[in-house]
CSV table of C-alpha atoms in Angstrom, one decimal:
chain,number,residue,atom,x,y,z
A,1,UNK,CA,0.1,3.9,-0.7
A,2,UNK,CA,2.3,0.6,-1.2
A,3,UNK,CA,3.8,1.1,-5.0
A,4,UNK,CA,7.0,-0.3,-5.7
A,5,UNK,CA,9.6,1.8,-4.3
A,6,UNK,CA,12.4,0.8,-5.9
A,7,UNK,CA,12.4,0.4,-9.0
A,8,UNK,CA,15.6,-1.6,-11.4
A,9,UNK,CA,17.2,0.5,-14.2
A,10,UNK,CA,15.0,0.3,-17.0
A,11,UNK,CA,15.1,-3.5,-18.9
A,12,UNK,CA,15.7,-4.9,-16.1
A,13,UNK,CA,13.0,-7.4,-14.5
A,14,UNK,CA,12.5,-8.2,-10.9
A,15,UNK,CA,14.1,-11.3,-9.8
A,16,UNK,CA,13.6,-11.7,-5.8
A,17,UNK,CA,15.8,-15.0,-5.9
A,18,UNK,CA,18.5,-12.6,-7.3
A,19,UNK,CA,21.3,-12.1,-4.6
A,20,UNK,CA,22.5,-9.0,-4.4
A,21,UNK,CA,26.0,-8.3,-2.2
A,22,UNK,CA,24.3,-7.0,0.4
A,23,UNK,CA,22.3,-10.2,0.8
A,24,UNK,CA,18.5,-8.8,1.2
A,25,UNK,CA,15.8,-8.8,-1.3
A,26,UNK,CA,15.4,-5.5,-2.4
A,27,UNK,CA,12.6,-3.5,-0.7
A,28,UNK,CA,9.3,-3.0,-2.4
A,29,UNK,CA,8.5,0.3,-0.9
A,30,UNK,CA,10.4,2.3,1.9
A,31,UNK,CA,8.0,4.5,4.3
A,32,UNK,CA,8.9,7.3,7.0
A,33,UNK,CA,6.5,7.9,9.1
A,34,UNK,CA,7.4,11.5,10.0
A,35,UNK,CA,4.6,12.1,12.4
A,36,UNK,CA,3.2,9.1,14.8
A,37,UNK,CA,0.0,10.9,15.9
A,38,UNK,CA,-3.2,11.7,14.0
A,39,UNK,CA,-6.0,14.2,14.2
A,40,UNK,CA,-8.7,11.3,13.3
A,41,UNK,CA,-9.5,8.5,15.2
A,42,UNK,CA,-10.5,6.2,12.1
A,43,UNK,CA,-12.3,2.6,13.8
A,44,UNK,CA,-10.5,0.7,11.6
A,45,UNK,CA,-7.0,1.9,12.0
A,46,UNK,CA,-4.0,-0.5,12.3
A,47,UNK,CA,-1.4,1.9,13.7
A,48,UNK,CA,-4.1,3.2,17.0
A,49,UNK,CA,-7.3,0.6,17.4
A,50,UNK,CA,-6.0,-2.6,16.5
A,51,UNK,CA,-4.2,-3.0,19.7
A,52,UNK,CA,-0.5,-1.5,19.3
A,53,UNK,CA,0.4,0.8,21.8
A,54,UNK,CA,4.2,1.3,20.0
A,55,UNK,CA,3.2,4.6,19.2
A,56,UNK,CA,2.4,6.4,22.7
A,57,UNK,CA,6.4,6.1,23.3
A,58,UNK,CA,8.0,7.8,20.1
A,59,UNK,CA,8.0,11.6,19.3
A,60,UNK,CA,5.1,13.1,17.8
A,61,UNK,CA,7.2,14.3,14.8
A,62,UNK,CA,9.9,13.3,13.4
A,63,UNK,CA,13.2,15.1,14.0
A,64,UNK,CA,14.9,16.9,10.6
A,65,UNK,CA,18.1,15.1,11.9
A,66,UNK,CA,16.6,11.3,11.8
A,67,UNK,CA,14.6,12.4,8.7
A,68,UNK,CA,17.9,13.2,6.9
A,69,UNK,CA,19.3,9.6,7.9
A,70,UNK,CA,17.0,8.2,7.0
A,71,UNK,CA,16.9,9.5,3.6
A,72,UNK,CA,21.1,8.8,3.3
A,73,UNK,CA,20.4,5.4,4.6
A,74,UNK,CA,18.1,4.8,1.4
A,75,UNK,CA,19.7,6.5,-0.9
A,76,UNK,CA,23.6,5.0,0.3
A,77,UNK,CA,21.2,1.4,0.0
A,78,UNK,CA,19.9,2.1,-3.0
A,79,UNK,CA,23.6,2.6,-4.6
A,80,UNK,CA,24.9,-0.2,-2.3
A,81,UNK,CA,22.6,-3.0,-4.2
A,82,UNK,CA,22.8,-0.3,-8.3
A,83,UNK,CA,19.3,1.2,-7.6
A,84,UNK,CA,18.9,4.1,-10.0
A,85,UNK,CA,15.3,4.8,-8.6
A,86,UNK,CA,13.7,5.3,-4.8
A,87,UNK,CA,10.5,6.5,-4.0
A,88,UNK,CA,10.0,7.4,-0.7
A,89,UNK,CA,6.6,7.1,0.7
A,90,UNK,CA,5.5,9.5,3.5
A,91,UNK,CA,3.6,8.7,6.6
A,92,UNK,CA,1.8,8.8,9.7
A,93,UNK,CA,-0.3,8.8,11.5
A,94,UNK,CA,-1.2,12.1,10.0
A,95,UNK,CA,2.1,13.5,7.9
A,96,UNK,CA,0.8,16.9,7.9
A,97,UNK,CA,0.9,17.1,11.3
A,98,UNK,CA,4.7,17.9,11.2
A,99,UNK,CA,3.9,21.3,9.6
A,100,UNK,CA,4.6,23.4,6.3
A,101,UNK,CA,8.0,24.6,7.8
A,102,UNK,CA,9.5,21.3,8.9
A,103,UNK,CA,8.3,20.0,5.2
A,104,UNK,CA,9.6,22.6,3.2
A,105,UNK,CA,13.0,22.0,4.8
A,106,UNK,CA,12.9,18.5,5.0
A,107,UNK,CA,12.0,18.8,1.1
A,108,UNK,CA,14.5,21.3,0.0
A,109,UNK,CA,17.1,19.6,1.9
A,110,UNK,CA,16.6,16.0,0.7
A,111,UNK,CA,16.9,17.2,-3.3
A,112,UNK,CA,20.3,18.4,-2.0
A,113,UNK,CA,21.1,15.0,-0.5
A,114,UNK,CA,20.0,12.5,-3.8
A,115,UNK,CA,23.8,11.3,-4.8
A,116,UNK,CA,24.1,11.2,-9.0
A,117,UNK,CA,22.9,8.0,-9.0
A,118,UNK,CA,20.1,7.8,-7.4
A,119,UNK,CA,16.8,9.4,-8.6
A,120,UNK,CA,14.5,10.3,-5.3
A,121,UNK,CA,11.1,10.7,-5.2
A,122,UNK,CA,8.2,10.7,-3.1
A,123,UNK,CA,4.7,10.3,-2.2
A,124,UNK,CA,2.7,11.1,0.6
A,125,UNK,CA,-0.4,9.6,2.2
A,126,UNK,CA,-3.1,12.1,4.2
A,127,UNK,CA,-6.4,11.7,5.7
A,128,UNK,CA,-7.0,15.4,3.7
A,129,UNK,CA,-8.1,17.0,6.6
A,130,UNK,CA,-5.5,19.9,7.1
A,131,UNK,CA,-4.9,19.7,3.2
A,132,UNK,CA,-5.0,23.4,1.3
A,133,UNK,CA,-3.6,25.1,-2.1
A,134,UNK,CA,-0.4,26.1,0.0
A,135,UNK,CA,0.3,22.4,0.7
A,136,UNK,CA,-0.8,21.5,-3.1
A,137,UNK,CA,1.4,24.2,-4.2
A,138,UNK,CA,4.1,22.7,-2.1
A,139,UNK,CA,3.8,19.0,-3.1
A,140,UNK,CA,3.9,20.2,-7.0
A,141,UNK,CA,6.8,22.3,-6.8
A,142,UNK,CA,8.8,19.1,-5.5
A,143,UNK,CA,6.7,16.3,-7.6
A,144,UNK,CA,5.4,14.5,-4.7
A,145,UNK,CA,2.8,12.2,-5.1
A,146,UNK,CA,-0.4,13.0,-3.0
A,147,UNK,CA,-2.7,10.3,-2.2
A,148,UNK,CA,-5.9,11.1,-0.1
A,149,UNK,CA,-8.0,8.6,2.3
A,150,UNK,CA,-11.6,8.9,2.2
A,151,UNK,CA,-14.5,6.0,1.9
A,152,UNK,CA,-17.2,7.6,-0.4
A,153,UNK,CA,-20.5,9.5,0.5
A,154,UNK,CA,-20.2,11.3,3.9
A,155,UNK,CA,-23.0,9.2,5.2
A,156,UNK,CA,-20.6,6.4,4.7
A,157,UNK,CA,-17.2,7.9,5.2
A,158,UNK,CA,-18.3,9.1,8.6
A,159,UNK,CA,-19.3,6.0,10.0
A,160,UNK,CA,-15.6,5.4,10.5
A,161,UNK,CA,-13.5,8.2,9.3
A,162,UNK,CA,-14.2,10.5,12.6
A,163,UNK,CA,-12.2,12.5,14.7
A,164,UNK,CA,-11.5,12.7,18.2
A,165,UNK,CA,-15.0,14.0,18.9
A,166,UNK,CA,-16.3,11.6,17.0
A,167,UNK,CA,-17.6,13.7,14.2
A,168,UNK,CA,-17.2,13.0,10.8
A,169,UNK,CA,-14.3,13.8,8.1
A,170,UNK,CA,-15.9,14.0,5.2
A,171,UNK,CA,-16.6,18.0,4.5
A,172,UNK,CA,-13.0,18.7,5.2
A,173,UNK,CA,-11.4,15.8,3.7
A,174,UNK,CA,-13.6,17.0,0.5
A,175,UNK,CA,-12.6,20.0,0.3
A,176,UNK,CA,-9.2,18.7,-0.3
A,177,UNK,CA,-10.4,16.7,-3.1
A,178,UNK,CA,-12.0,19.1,-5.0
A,179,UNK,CA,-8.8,21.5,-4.6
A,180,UNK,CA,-7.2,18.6,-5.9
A,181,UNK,CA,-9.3,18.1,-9.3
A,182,UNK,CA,-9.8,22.6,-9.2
A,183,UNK,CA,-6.0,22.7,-9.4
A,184,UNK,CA,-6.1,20.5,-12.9
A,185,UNK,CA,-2.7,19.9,-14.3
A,186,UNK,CA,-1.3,22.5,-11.5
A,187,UNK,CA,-2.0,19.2,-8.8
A,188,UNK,CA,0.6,17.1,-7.9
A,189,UNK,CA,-0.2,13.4,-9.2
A,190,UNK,CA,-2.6,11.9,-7.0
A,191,UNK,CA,-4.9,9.1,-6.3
A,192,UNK,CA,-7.7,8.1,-3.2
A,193,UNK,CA,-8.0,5.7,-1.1
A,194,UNK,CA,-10.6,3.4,0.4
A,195,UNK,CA,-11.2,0.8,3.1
A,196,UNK,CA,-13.9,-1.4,1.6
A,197,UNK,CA,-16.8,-2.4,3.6
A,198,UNK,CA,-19.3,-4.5,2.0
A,199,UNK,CA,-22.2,-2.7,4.3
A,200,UNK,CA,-22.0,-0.1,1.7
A,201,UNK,CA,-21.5,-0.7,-2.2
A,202,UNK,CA,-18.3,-0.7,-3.8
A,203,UNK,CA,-20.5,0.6,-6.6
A,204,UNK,CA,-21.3,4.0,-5.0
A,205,UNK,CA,-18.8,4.4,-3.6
A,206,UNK,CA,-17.1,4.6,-7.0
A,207,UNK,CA,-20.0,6.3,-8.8
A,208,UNK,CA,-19.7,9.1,-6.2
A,209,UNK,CA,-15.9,9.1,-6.2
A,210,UNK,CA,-16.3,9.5,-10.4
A,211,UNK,CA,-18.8,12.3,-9.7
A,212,UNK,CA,-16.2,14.3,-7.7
A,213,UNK,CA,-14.0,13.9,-10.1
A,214,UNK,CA,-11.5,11.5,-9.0
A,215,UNK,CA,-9.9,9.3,-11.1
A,216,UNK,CA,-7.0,7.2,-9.7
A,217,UNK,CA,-8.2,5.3,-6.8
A,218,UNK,CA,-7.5,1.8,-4.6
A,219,UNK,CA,-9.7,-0.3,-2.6
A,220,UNK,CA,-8.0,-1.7,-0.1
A,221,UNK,CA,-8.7,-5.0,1.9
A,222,UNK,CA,-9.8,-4.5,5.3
A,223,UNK,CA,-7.5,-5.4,8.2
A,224,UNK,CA,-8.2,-8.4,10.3
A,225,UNK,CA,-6.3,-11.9,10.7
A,226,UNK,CA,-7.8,-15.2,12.4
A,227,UNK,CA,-7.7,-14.2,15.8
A,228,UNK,CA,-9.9,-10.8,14.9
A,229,UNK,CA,-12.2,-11.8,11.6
A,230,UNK,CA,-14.5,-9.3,9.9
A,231,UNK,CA,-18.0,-8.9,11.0
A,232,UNK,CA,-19.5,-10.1,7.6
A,233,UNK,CA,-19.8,-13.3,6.0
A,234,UNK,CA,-17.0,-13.7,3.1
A,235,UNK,CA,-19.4,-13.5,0.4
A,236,UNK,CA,-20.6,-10.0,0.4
A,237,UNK,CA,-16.8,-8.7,0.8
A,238,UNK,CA,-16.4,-10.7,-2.5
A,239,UNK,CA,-19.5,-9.3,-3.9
A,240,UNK,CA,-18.7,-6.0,-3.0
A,241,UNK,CA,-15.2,-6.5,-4.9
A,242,UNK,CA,-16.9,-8.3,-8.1
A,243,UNK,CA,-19.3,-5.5,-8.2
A,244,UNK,CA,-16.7,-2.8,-7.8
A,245,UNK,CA,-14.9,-4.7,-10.8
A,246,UNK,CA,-17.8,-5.0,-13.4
A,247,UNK,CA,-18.6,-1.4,-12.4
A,248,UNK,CA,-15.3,-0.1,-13.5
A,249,UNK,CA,-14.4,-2.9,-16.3
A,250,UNK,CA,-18.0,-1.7,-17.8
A,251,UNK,CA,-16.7,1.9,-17.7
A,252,UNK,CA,-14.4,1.2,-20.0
A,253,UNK,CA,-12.6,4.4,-19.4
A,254,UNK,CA,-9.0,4.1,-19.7
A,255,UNK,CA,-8.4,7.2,-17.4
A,256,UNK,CA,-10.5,5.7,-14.9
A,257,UNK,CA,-7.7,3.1,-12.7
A,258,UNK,CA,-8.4,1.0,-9.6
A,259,UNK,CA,-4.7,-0.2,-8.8
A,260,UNK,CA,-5.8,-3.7,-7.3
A,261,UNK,CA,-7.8,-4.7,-10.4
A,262,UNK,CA,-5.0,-3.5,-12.3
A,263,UNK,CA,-2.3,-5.3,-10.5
A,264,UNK,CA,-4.6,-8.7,-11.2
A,265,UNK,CA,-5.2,-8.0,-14.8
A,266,UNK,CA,-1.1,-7.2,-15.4
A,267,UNK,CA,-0.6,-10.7,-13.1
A,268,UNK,CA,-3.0,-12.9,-15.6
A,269,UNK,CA,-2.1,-11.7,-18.7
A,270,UNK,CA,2.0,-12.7,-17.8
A,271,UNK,CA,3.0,-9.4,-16.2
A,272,UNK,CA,3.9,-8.3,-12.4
A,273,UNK,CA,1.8,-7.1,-9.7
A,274,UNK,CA,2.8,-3.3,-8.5
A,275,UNK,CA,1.4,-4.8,-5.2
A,276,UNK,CA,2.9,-7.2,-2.5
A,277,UNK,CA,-0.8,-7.9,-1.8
A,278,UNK,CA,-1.0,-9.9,-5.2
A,279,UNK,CA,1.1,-12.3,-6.9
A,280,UNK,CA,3.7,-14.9,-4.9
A,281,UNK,CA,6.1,-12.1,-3.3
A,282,UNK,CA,8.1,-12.0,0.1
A,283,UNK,CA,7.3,-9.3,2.0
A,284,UNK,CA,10.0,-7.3,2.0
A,285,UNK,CA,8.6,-3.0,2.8
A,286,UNK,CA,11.0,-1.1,5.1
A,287,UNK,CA,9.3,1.4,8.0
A,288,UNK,CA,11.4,3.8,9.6
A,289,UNK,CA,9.6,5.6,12.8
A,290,UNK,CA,9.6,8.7,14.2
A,291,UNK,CA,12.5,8.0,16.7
A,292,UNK,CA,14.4,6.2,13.6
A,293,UNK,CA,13.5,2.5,14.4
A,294,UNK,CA,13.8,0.5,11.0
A,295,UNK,CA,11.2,-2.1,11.3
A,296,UNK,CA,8.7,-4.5,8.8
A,297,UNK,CA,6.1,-3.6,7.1
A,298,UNK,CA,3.8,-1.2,10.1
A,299,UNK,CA,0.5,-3.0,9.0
A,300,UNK,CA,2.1,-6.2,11.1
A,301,UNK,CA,1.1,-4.6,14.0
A,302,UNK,CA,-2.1,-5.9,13.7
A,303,UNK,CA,-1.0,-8.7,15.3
A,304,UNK,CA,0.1,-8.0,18.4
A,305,UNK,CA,1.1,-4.9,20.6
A,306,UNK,CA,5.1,-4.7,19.8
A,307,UNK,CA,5.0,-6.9,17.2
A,308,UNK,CA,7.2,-4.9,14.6
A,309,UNK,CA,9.9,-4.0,17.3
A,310,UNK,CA,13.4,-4.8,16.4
A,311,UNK,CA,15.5,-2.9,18.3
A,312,UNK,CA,17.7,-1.2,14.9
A,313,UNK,CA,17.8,2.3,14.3
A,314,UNK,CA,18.3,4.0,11.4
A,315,UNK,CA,21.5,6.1,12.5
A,316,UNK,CA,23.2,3.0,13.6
A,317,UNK,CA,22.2,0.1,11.5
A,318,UNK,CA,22.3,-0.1,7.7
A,319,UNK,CA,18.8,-1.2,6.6
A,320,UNK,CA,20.3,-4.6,5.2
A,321,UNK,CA,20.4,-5.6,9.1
A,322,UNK,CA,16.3,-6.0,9.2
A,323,UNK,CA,17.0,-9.5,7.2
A,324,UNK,CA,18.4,-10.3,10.5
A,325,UNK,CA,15.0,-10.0,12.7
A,326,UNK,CA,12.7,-13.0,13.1
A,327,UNK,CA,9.5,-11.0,11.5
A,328,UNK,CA,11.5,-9.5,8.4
A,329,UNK,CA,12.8,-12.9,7.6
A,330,UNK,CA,9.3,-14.2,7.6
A,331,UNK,CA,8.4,-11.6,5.1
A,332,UNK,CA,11.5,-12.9,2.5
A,333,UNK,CA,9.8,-16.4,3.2
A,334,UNK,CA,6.3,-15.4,3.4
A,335,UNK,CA,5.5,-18.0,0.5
A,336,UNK,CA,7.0,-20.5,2.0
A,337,UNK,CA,5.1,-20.2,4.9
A,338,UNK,CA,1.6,-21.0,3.0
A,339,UNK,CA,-0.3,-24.1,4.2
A,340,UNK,CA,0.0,-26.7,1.2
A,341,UNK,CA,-3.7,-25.9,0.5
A,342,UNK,CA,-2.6,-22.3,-0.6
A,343,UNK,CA,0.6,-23.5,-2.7
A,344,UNK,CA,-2.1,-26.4,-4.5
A,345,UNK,CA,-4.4,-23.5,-5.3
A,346,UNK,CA,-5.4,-23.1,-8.8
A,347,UNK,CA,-5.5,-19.0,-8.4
A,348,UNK,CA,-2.6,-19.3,-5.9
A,349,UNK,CA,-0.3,-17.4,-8.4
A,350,UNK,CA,-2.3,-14.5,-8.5
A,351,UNK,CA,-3.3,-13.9,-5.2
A,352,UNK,CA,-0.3,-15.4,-3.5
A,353,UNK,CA,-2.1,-15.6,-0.1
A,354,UNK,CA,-3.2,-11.5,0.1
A,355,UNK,CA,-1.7,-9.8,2.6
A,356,UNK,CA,0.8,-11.9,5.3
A,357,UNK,CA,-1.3,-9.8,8.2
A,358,UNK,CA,-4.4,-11.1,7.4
A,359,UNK,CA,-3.0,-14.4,7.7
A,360,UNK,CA,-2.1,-14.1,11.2
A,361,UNK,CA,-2.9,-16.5,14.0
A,362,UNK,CA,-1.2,-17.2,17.6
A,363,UNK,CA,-2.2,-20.8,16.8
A,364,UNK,CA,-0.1,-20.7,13.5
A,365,UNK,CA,2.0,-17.4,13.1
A,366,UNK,CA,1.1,-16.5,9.3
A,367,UNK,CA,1.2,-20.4,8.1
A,368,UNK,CA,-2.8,-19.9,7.2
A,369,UNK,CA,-4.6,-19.0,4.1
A,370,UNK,CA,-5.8,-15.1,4.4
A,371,UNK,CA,-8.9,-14.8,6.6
A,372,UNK,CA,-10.2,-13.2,3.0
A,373,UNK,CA,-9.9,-16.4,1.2
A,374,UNK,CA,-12.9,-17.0,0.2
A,375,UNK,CA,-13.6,-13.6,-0.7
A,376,UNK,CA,-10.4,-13.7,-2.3
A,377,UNK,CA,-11.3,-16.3,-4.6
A,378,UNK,CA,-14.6,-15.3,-5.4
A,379,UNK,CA,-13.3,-12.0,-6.7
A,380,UNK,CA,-10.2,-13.7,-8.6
A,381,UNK,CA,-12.2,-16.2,-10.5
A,382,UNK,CA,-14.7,-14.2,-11.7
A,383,UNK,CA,-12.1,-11.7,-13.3
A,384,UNK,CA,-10.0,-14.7,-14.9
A,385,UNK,CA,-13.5,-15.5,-16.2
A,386,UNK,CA,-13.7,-12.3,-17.6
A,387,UNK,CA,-10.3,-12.1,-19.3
A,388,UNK,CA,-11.1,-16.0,-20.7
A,389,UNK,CA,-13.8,-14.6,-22.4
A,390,UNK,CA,-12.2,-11.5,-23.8
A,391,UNK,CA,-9.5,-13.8,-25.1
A,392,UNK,CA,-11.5,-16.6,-26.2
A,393,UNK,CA,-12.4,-14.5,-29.8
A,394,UNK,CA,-8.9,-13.8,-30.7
A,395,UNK,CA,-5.9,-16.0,-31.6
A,396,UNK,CA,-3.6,-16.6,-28.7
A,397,UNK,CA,0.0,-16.1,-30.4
A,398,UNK,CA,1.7,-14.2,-27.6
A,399,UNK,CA,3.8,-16.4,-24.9
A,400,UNK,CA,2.2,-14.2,-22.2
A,401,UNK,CA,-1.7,-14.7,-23.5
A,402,UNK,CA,-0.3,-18.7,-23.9
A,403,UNK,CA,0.1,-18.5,-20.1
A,404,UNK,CA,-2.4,-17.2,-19.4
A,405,UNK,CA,-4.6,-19.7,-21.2
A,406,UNK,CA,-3.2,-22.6,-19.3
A,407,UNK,CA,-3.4,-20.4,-16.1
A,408,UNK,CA,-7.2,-20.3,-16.3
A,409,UNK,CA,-8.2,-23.9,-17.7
A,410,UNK,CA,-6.5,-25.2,-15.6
């Protein structure tokens, strides 16, 4: 799940102009991807069927000894530039591939490790498929966050969330969930993911996600760029997501959260996206692999076969050295690689051109609008819409509900 991974001492506010001594932005979130290998075959997965190979040359698990590097890398960075917070975001591939035994040391070990000044947590992403109450138990005895992919009704999750055989995911991965929502306030924190696909409503798929009992969820964007556009016109991806939001804003259920229409409301009403998909941000995630390459953020990969390489490692190279790679540096000027059309845009604040993958082309490298711009669009208007009309009966007197009133007139 891409959160914020690093978070500033409390009452302090982002800046990513700020210089820091070590002359990087700071990272928004910091992944290990402790296993490279997966027991699904998902259709629509950037690391396996989107053309990288980078993956059939690294070890299937992660070795304890990189693992712990890694995590003194982070924490010895996050002291290095007065981080009191890192969150640590485990993946894969499938994480639970590495088994109970490597996690339980790798877990125990790393709490040992945290230096006085640095508070370490994680969370870890899984299809669900080998999850049970020994690994719940696990995650909850060390507070890491548990998020679970799965893309609604099996009729509709199985169409891409398969495994090697082809067969469907969804009985497994739901027995996960319900564990999840059995265990009560015994579960770790956790949330769901989706891959949105217009072919099958947003609507039902949060309808049936509410009747499982799931309340913290995402909807991500699907992955493609300009050289590999989705296979639906842009308007029912932004009817899908306009749906999805007067689905869940007409819930009116506080408990009920769907972090990209969050992210949007904080960015209108003058407050910061959690998201680097939202809101005018460099790119700035940190990846370490399995055989301890630091690298960009993994969902670049889309792009081409090798394109995350950079040849650092971990063990050798302090994770301030990415700012030295072509592709990082990109990220840290990802705004300023927007066409002029973007930058002119009346909604370009809050969307900030989406996701710099899905602005890939070889004509232009990333200096395109997202190949979900109109979608995009679509879905942002109509929610500034909505919040102009929620604010229309009540007297603007804030500076942040100001803003936002000469954000959406124009």
């Amino acid at each position: 799940m891409r959160d914020r991974a690093f978070r500033r001492p409390s009452g302090e506010e982002d800046s990513f102009s700020e210089r820091r001594p070590t002359g990087i932005a700071l990272p928004v979130s910091c992944i290990l991807k402790i296993s490279s290998r997966c027991n699904l075959d998902c259709t629509y997965c950037y690391i396996y069927n989107k053309g990288d190979k980078t993956h059939l040359t690294r070890p299937r698990v992660m070795s304890l000894e990189i693992a712990r590097a890694a995590i003194r890398e982070i924490t010895e960075y996050a002291s290095r530039n007065g981080i009191t917070e890192a969150v640590v975001a485990l993946h894969g591939g499938e994480p639970l591939l590495v088994g109970k035994p490597w996690m339980t040391r790798f877990l125990d070990d790393v709490r040992r490790m945290a230096p006085a000044d640095v508070r370490l947590s994680f969370a870890l992403q899984s299809n669900g498929v080998l999850m049970d109450a020994d690994w719940l138990s696990l995650f909850a005895s060390h507070e890491v966050q548990v998020g679970v992919s799965i893309d609604g009704p099996a009729a509709w999750n199985d169409h891409h969330r398969v495994n090697h055989q082809g067969k469907g995911s969804y009985s497994r991965v739901r027995k996960a969930i319900d564990l999840l929502v059995a265990q009560g306030a015994k579960s770790p924190p956790w949330g769901i993911l989706v891959v949105a696909d217009p072919r099958f409503p947003g609507t039902e798929v949060f309808r049936h996600l509410l009747d499982i009992g799931v309340r913290n969820m995402d909807f991500l964007w699907p992955d493609y760029h300009h050289e590999e556009g989705p296979p639906w016109n842009a308007d029912l991806l932004g009817r899908y997501y306009i749906d999805l939001f007067d689905e869940w804003y007409g819930n009116a259920d506080p408990s009920v959260r769907i972090r990209w229409f969050e992210s949007l409301l904080q960015l209108i009403l003058g407050g910061e996206s959690q998201i680097s998909a939202l809101g005018a941000q460099p790119v700035t995630d940190v990846v370490v692999e399995t055989d301890g390459s630091l690298e960009p953020l993994d969902m670049l990969r889309i792009c081409g076969d090798g394109m995350t390489l950079t040849g650092l490692d971990v063990r050798r190279h302090p994770i301030e050295r990415l700012r030295e790679t072509e592709l990082y540096r990109m990220g840290l000027k990802n705004q300023e690689l927007l066409p002029h059309d973007c930058l002119r845009c009346p909604v370009y604040g809050l969307c900030g051109g989406g996701e710099m993958p899905h602005r890939w082309s070889k004509k232009n490298a990333f200096s395109n609008p997202s190949v979900h711009c109109e979608s995009l669009l679509a879905v942002i208007e109509h929610i500034v819409g909505i919040v102009r009309k929620e604010i229309s009966f009540h007297a603007v007197t804030s500076r942040s509900n100001d803003a936002v009133v000469q954000t959406i007139s124009g």
